[in-house]
PDB file of C-alpha atoms in Angstrom:
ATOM      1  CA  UNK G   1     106.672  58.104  87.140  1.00  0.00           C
ATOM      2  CA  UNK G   2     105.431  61.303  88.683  1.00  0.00           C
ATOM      3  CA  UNK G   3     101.649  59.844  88.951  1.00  0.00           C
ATOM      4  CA  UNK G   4     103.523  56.982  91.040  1.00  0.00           C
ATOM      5  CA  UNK G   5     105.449  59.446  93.091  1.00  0.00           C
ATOM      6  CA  UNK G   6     102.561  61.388  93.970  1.00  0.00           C
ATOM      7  CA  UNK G   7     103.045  64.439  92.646  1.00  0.00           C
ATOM      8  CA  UNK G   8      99.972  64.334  90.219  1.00  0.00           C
ATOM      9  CA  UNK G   9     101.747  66.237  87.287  1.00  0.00           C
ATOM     10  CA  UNK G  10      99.184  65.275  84.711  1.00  0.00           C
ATOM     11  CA  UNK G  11      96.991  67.655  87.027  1.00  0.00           C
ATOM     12  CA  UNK G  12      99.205  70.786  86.140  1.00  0.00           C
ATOM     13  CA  UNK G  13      98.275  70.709  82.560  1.00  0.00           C
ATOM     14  CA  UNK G  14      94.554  70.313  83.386  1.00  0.00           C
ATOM     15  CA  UNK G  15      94.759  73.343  85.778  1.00  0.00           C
ATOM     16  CA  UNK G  16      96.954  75.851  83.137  1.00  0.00           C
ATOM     17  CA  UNK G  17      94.434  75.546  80.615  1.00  0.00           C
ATOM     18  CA  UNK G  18      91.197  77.018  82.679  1.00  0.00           C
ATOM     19  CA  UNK G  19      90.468  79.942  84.818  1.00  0.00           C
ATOM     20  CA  UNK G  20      92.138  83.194  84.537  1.00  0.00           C
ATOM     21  CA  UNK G  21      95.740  84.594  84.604  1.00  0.00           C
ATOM     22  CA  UNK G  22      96.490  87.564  83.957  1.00  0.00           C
ATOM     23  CA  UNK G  23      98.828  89.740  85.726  1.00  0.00           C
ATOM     24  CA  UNK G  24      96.344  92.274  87.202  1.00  0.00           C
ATOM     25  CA  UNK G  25      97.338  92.343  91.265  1.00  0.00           C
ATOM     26  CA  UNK G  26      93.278  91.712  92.103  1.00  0.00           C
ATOM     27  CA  UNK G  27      94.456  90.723  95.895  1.00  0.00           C
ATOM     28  CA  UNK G  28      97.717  90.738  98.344  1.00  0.00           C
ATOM     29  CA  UNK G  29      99.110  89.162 100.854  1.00  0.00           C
ATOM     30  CA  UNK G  30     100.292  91.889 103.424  1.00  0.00           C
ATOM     31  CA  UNK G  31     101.831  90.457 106.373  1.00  0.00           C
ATOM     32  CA  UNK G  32     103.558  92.399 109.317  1.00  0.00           C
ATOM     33  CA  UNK G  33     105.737  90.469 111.997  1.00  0.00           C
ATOM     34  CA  UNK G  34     107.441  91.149 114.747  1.00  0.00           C
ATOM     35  CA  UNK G  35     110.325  88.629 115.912  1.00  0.00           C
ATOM     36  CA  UNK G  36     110.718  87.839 119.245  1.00  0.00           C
ATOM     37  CA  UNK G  37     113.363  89.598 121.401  1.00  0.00           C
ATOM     38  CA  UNK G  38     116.652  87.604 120.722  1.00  0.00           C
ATOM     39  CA  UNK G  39     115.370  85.682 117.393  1.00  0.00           C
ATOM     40  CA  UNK G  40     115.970  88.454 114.863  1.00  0.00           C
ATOM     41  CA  UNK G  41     118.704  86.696 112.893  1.00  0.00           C
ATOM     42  CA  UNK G  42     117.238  83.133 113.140  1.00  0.00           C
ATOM     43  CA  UNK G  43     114.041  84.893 112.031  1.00  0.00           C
ATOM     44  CA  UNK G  44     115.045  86.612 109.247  1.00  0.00           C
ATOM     45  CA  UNK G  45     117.349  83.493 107.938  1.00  0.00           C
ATOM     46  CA  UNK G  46     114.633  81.276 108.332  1.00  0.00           C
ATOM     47  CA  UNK G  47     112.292  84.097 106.167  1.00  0.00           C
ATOM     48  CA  UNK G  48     114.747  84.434 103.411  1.00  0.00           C
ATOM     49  CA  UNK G  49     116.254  81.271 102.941  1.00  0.00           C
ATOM     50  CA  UNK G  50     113.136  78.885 103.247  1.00  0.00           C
ATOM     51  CA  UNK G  51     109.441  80.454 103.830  1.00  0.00           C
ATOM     52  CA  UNK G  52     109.516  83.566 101.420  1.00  0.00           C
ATOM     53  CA  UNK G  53     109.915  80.540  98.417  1.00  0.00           C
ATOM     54  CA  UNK G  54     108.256  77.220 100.122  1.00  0.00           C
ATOM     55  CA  UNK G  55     105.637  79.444 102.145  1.00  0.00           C
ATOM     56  CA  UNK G  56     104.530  82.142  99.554  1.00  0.00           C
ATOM     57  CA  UNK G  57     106.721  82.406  95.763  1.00  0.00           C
ATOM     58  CA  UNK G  58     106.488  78.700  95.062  1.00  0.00           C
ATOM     59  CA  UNK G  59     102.980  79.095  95.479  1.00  0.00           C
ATOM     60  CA  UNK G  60     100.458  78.875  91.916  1.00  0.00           C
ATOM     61  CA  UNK G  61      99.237  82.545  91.793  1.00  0.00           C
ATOM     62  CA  UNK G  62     101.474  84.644  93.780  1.00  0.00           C
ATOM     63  CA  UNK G  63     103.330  86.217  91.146  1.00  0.00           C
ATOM     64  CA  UNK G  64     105.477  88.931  92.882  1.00  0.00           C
ATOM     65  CA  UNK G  65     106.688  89.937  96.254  1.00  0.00           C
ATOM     66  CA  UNK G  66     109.059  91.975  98.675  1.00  0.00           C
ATOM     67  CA  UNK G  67     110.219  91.994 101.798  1.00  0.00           C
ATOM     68  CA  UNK G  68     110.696  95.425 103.506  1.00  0.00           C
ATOM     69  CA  UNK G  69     112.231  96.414 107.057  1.00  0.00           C
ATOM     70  CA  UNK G  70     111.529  98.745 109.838  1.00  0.00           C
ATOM     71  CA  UNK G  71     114.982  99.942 112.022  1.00  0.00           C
ATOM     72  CA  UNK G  72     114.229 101.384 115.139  1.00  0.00           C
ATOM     73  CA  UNK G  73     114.830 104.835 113.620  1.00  0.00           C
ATOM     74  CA  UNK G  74     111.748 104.155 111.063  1.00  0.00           C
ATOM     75  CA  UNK G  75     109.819 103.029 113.773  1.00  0.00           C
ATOM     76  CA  UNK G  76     109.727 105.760 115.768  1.00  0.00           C
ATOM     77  CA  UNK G  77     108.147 107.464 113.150  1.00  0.00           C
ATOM     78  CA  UNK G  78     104.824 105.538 113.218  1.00  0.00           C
ATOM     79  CA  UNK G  79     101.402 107.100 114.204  1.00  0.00           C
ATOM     80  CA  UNK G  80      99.087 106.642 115.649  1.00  0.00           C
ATOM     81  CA  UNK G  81     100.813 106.351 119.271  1.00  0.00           C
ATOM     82  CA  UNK G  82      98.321 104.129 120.327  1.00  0.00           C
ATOM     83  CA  UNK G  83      97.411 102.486 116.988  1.00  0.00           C
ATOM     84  CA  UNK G  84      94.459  99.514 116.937  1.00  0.00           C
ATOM     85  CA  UNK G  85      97.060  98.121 114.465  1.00  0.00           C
ATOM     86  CA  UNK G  86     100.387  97.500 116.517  1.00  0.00           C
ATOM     87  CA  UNK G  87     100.492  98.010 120.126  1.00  0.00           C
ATOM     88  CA  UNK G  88     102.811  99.018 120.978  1.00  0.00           C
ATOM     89  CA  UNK G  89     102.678 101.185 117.959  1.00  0.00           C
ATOM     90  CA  UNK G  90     106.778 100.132 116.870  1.00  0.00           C
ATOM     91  CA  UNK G  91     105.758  96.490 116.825  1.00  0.00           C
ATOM     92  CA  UNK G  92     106.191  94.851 113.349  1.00  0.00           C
ATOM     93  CA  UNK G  93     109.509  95.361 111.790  1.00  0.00           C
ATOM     94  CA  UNK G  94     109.642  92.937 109.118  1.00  0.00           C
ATOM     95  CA  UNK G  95     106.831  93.169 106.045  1.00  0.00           C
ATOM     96  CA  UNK G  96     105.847  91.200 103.269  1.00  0.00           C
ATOM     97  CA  UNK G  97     103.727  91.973 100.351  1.00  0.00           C
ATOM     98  CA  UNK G  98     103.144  89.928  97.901  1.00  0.00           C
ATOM     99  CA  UNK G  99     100.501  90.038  94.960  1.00  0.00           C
ATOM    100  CA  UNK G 100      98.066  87.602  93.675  1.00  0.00           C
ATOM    101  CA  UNK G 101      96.747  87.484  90.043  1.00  0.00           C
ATOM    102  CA  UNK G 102      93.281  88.799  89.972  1.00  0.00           C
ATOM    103  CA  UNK G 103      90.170  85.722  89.820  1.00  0.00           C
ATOM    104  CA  UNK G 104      92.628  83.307  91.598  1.00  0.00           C
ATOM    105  CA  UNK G 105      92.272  83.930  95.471  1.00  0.00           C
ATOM    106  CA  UNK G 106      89.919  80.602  95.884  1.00  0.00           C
ATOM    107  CA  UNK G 107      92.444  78.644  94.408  1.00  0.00           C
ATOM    108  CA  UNK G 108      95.528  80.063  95.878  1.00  0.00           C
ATOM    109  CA  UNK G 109      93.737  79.750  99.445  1.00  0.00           C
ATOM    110  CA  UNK G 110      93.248  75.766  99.038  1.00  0.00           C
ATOM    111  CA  UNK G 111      97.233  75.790  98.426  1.00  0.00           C
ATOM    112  CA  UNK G 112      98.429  78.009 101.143  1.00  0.00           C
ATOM    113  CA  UNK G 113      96.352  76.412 103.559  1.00  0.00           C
ATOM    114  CA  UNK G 114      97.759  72.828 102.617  1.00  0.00           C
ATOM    115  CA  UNK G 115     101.140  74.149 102.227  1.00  0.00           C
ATOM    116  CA  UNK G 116     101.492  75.481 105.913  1.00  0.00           C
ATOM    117  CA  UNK G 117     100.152  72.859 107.282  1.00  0.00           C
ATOM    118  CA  UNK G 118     102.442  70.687 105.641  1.00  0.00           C
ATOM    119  CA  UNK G 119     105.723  72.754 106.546  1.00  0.00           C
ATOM    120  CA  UNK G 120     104.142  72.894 109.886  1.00  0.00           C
ATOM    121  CA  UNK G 121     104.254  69.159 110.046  1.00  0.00           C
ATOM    122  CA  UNK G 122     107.752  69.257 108.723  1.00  0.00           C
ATOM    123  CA  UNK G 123     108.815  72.330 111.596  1.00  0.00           C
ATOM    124  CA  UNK G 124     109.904  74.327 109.117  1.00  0.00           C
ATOM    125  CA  UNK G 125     107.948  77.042 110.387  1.00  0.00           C
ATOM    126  CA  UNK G 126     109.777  79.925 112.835  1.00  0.00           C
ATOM    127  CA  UNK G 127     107.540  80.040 115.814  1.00  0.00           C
ATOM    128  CA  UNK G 128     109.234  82.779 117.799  1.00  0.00           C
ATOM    129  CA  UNK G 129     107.167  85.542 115.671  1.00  0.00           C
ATOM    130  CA  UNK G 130     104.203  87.060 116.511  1.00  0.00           C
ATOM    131  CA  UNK G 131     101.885  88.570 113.286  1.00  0.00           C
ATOM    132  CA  UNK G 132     100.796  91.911 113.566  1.00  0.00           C
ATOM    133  CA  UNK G 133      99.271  92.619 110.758  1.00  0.00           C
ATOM    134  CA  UNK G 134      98.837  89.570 108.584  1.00  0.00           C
ATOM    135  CA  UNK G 135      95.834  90.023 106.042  1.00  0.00           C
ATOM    136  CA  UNK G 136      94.990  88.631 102.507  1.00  0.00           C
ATOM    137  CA  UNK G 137      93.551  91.883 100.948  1.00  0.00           C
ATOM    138  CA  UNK G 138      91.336  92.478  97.914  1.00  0.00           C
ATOM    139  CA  UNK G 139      92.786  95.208  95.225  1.00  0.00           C
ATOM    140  CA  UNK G 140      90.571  98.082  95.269  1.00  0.00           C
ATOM    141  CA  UNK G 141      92.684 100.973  93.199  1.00  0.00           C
ATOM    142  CA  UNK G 142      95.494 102.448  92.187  1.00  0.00           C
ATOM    143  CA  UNK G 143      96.522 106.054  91.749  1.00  0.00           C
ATOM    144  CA  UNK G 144      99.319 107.072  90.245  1.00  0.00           C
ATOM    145  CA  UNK G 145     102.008 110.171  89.987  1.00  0.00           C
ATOM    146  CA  UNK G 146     102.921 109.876  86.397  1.00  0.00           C
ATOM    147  CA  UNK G 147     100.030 108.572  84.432  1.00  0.00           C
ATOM    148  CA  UNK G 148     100.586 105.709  82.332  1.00  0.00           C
ATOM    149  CA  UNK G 149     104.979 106.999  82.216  1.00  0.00           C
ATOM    150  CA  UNK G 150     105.665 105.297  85.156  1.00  0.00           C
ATOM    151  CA  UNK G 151     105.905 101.942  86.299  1.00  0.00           C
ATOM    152  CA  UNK G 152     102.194  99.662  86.780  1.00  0.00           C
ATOM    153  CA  UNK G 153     101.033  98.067  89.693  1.00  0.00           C
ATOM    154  CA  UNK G 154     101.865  95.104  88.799  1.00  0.00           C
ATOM    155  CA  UNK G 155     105.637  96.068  88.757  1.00  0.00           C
ATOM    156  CA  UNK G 156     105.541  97.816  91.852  1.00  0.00           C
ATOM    157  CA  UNK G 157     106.879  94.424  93.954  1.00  0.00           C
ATOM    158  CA  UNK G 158     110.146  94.476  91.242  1.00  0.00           C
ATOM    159  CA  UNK G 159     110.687  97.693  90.356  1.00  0.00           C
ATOM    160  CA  UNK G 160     113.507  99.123  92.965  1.00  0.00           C
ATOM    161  CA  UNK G 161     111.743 101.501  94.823  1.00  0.00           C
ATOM    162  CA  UNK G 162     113.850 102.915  98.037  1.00  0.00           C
ATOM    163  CA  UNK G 163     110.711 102.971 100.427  1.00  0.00           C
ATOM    164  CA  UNK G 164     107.216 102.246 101.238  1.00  0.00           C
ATOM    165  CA  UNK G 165     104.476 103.607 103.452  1.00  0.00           C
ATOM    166  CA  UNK G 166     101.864 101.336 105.179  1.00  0.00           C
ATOM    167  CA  UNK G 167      98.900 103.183 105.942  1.00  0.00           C
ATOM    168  CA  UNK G 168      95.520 101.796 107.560  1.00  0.00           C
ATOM    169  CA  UNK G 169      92.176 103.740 107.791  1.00  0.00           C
ATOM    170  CA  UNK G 170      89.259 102.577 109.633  1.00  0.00           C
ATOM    171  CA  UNK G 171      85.776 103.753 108.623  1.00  0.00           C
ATOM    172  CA  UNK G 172      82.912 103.806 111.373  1.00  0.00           C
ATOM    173  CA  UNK G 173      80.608 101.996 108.674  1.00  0.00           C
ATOM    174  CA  UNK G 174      80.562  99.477 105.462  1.00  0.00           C
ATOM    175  CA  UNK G 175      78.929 102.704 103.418  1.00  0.00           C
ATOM    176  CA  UNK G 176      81.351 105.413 104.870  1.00  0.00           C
ATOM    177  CA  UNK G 177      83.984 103.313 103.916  1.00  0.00           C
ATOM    178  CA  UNK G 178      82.563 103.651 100.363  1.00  0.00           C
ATOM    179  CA  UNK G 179      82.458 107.088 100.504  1.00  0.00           C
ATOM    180  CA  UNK G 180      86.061 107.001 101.616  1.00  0.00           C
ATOM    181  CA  UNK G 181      87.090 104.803  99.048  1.00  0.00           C
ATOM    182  CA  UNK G 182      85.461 106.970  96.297  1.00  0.00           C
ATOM    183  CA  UNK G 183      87.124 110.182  98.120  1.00  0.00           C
ATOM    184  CA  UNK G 184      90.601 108.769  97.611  1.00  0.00           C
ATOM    185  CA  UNK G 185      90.621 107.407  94.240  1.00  0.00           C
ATOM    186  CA  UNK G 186      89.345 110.762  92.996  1.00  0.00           C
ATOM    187  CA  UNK G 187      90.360 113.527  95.242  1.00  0.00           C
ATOM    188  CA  UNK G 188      92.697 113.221  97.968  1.00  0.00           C
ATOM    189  CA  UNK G 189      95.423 110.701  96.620  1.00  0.00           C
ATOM    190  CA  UNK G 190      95.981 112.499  92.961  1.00  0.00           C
ATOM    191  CA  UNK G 191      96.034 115.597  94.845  1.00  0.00           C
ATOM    192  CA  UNK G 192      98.772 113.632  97.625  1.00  0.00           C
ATOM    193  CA  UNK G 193     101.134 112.336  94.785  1.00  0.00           C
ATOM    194  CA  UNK G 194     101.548 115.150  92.556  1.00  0.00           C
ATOM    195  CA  UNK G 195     104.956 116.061  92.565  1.00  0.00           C
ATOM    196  CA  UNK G 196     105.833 113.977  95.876  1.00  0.00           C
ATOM    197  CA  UNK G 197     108.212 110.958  96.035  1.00  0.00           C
ATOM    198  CA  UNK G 198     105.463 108.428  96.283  1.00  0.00           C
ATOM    199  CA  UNK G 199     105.204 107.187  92.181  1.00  0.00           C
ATOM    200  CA  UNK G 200     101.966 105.295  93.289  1.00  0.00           C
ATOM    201  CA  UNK G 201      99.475 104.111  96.139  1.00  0.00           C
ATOM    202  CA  UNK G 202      97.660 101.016  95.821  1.00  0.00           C
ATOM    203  CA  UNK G 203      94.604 100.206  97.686  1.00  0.00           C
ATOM    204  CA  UNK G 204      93.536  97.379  99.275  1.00  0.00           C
ATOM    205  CA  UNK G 205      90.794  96.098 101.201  1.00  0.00           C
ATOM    206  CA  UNK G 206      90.860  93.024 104.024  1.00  0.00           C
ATOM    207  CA  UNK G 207      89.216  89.996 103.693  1.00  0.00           C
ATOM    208  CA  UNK G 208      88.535  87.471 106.324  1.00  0.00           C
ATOM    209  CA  UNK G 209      91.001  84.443 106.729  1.00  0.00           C
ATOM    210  CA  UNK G 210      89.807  80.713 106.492  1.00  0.00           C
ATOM    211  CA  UNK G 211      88.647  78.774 109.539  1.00  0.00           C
ATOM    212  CA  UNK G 212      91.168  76.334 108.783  1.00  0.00           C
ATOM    213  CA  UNK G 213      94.064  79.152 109.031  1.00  0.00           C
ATOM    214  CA  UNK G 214      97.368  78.425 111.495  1.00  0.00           C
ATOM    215  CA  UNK G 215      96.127  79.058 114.720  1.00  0.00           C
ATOM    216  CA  UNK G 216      99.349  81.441 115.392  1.00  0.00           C
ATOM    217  CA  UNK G 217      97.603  84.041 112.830  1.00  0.00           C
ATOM    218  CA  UNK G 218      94.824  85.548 114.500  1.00  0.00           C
ATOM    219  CA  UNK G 219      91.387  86.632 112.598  1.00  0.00           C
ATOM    220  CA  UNK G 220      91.238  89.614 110.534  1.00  0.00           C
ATOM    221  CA  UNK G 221      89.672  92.593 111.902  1.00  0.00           C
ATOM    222  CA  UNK G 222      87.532  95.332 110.189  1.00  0.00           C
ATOM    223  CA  UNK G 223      87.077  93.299 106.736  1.00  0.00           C
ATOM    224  CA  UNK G 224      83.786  95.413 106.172  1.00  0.00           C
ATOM    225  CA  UNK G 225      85.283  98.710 107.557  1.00  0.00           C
ATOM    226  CA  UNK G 226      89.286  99.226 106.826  1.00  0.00           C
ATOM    227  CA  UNK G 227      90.945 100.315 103.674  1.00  0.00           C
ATOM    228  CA  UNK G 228      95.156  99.447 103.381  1.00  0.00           C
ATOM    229  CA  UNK G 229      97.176 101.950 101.746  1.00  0.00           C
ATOM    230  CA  UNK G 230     101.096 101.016 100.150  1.00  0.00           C
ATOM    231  CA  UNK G 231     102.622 104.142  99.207  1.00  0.00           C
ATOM    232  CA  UNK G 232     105.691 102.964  97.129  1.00  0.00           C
ATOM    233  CA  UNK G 233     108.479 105.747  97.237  1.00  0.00           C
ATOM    234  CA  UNK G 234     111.132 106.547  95.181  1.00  0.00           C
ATOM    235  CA  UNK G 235     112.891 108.254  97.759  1.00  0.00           C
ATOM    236  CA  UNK G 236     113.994 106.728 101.612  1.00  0.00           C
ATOM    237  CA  UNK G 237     111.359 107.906 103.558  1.00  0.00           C
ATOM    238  CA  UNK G 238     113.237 109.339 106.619  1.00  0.00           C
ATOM    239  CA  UNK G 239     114.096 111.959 103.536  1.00  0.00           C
ATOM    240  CA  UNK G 240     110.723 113.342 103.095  1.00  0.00           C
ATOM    241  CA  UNK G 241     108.635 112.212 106.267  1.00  0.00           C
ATOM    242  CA  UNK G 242     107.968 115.741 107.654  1.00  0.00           C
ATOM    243  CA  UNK G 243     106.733 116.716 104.152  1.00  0.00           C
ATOM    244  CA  UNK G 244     104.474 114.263 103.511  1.00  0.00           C
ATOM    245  CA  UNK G 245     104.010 111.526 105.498  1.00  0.00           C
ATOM    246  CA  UNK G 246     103.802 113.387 108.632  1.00  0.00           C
ATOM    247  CA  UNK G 247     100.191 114.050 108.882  1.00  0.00           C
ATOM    248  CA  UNK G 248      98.293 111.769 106.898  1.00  0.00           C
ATOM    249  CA  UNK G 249      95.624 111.229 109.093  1.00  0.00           C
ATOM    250  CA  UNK G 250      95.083 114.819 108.976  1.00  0.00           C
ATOM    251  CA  UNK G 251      92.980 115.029 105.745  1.00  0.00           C
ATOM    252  CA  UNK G 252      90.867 111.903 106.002  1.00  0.00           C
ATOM    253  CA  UNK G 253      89.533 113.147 109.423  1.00  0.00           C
ATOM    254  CA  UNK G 254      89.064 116.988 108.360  1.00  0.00           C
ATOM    255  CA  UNK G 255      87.240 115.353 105.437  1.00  0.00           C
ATOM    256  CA  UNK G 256      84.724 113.256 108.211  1.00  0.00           C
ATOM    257  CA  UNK G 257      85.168 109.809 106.885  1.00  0.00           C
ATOM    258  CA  UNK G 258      87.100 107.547 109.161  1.00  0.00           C
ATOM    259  CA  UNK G 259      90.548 107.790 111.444  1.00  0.00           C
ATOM    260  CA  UNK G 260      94.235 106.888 110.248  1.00  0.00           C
ATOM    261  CA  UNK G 261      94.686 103.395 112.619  1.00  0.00           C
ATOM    262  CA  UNK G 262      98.449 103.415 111.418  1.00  0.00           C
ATOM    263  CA  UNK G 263     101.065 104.655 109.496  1.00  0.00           C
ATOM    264  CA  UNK G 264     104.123 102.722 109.334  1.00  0.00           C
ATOM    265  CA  UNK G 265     107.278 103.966 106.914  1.00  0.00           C
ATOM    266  CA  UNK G 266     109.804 100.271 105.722  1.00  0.00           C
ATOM    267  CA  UNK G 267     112.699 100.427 103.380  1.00  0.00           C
ATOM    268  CA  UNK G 268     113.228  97.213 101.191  1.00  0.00           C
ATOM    269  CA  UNK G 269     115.727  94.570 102.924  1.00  0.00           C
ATOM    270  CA  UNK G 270     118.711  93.126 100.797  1.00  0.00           C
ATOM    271  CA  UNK G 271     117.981  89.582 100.023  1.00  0.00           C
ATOM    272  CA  UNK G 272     120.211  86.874 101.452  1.00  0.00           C
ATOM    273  CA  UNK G 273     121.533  89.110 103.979  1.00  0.00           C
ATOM    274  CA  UNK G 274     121.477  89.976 107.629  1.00  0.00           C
ATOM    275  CA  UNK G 275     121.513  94.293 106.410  1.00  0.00           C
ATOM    276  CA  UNK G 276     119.679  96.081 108.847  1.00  0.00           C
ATOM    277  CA  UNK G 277     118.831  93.445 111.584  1.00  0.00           C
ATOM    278  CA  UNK G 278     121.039  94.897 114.037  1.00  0.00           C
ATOM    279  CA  UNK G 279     119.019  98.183 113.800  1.00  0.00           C
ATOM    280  CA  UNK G 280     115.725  96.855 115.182  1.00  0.00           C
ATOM    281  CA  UNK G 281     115.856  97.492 118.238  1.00  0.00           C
TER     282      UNK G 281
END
């Protein structure tokens, strides 16, 4: 019956036994959105009760994911002021992040593309948005507070943590952003964590979007020259901004090797509810 119906189930059992799955989070999907003026509750209904699933969980490979939240308060904490990110610099108050197992980004593309096309077709996609920041990003490191006692990477999209930190640094070059990379993963972020309220930062790199993308999501920029940051905090981060989230563009341009583009603090938003969309603006 399913062969007749067009569903090609035979197909799945082909597919499970080849390739690789494990759970390492090789890339991401980060994606940061700003709803248009008057469309924050249809927008975040429409997010929560149909394209977080049917647009990104439902999908083979994307194993984990969160949604987080900006209020105005939050925003007006971002830096740069005029960020090559967001302008203005407060634009983007809903985030996504979602991880993909590691090997599996080829694959997942083919089915993302055909799926939003599809729900596209079937206007069940929100069109009153505009995308930020949307960027499929390959997994570069992971440093972490507590050694191997805290949670992994790959829980860090479950596990309940009260806030994360987007950060963005742009490199002039391909080979300073090397040198940047190797700077954080073995001086400045184990040096950043100890004892703070971030329990880990994962790194991430952008890569370019297919030419077959939705035409609302615009092309990636600096795939050869930015590195994304997610600092995931166990504390809210209006708690401990001045202390350490303040000035983190400080230290990367002290140490010569690029310029903070933005840093954006979100708290996690309460699935199946409206919480905090009346503090966006």
């Amino acid at each position: 019956m399913s062969e007749e119906s067009g569903t090609r189930s035979e197909t799945y059992a082909e597919l499970a036994a080849v390739g690789p799955y494990g759970i390492h989070p090789g890339h991401a999907l980060i994606t940061m959105v700003e709803p248009h003026p008057g469309h924050e509750y249809a927008y975040n209904r429409w997010y929560e009760d149909d394209h977080y699933y049917a647009g990104a969980m439902a999908m083979p490979w994307m194993y984990a994911g969160r949604r987080w939240v900006a209020t105005r308060d939050l925003q007006l904490l971002r830096y740069p002021e005029k960020s090559a990110i967001a302008q203005p610099v407060t634009a983007g108050c809903y985030l996504s992040t979602y991880w993909i197992t590691d090997g599996r980004y080829d694959d997942h593309m083919k089915w993302t593309v055909a799926i939003n096309k599809r729900l596209n077709r079937d206007a069940r996609v929100y069109q009153d948005r505009t995308h930020v920041f949307t960027a499929f990003q390959d997994h570069e490191a992971t440093v972490y507070r507590d050694g191997a006692a805290g949670p992994r990477d790959f829980h860090a999209l479950d596990h309940p943590y009260a806030g994360l930190v987007v950060e963005v640094i742009h490199a002039e070059s391909a080979e300073q952003r090397r040198e940047l990379l190797a700077w954080l993963r073995a001086r400045h972020l184990p040096k950043r964590v100890a004892g703070s309220p971030a329990a880990m930062v994962t790194v991430f790199r952008p890569t370019p979007l297919p030419g077959d993308r939705m035409t609302y999501v615009k092309q990636v920029e600096g795939v050869d020259t930015r590195l994304t940051l997610l600092w995931f905090l166990q504390a809210d981060p209006r708690e401990c901004w001045e202390g350490y989230f303040a000035d983190l563009g400080a230290p990367v341009q002290e140490a010569g090797l690029g310029r903070v583009e933005l840093v954006a603090p979100f708290v996690p938003t309460v699935p199946g509810t409206d919480k905090y969309v009346d503090r966006l603006r």
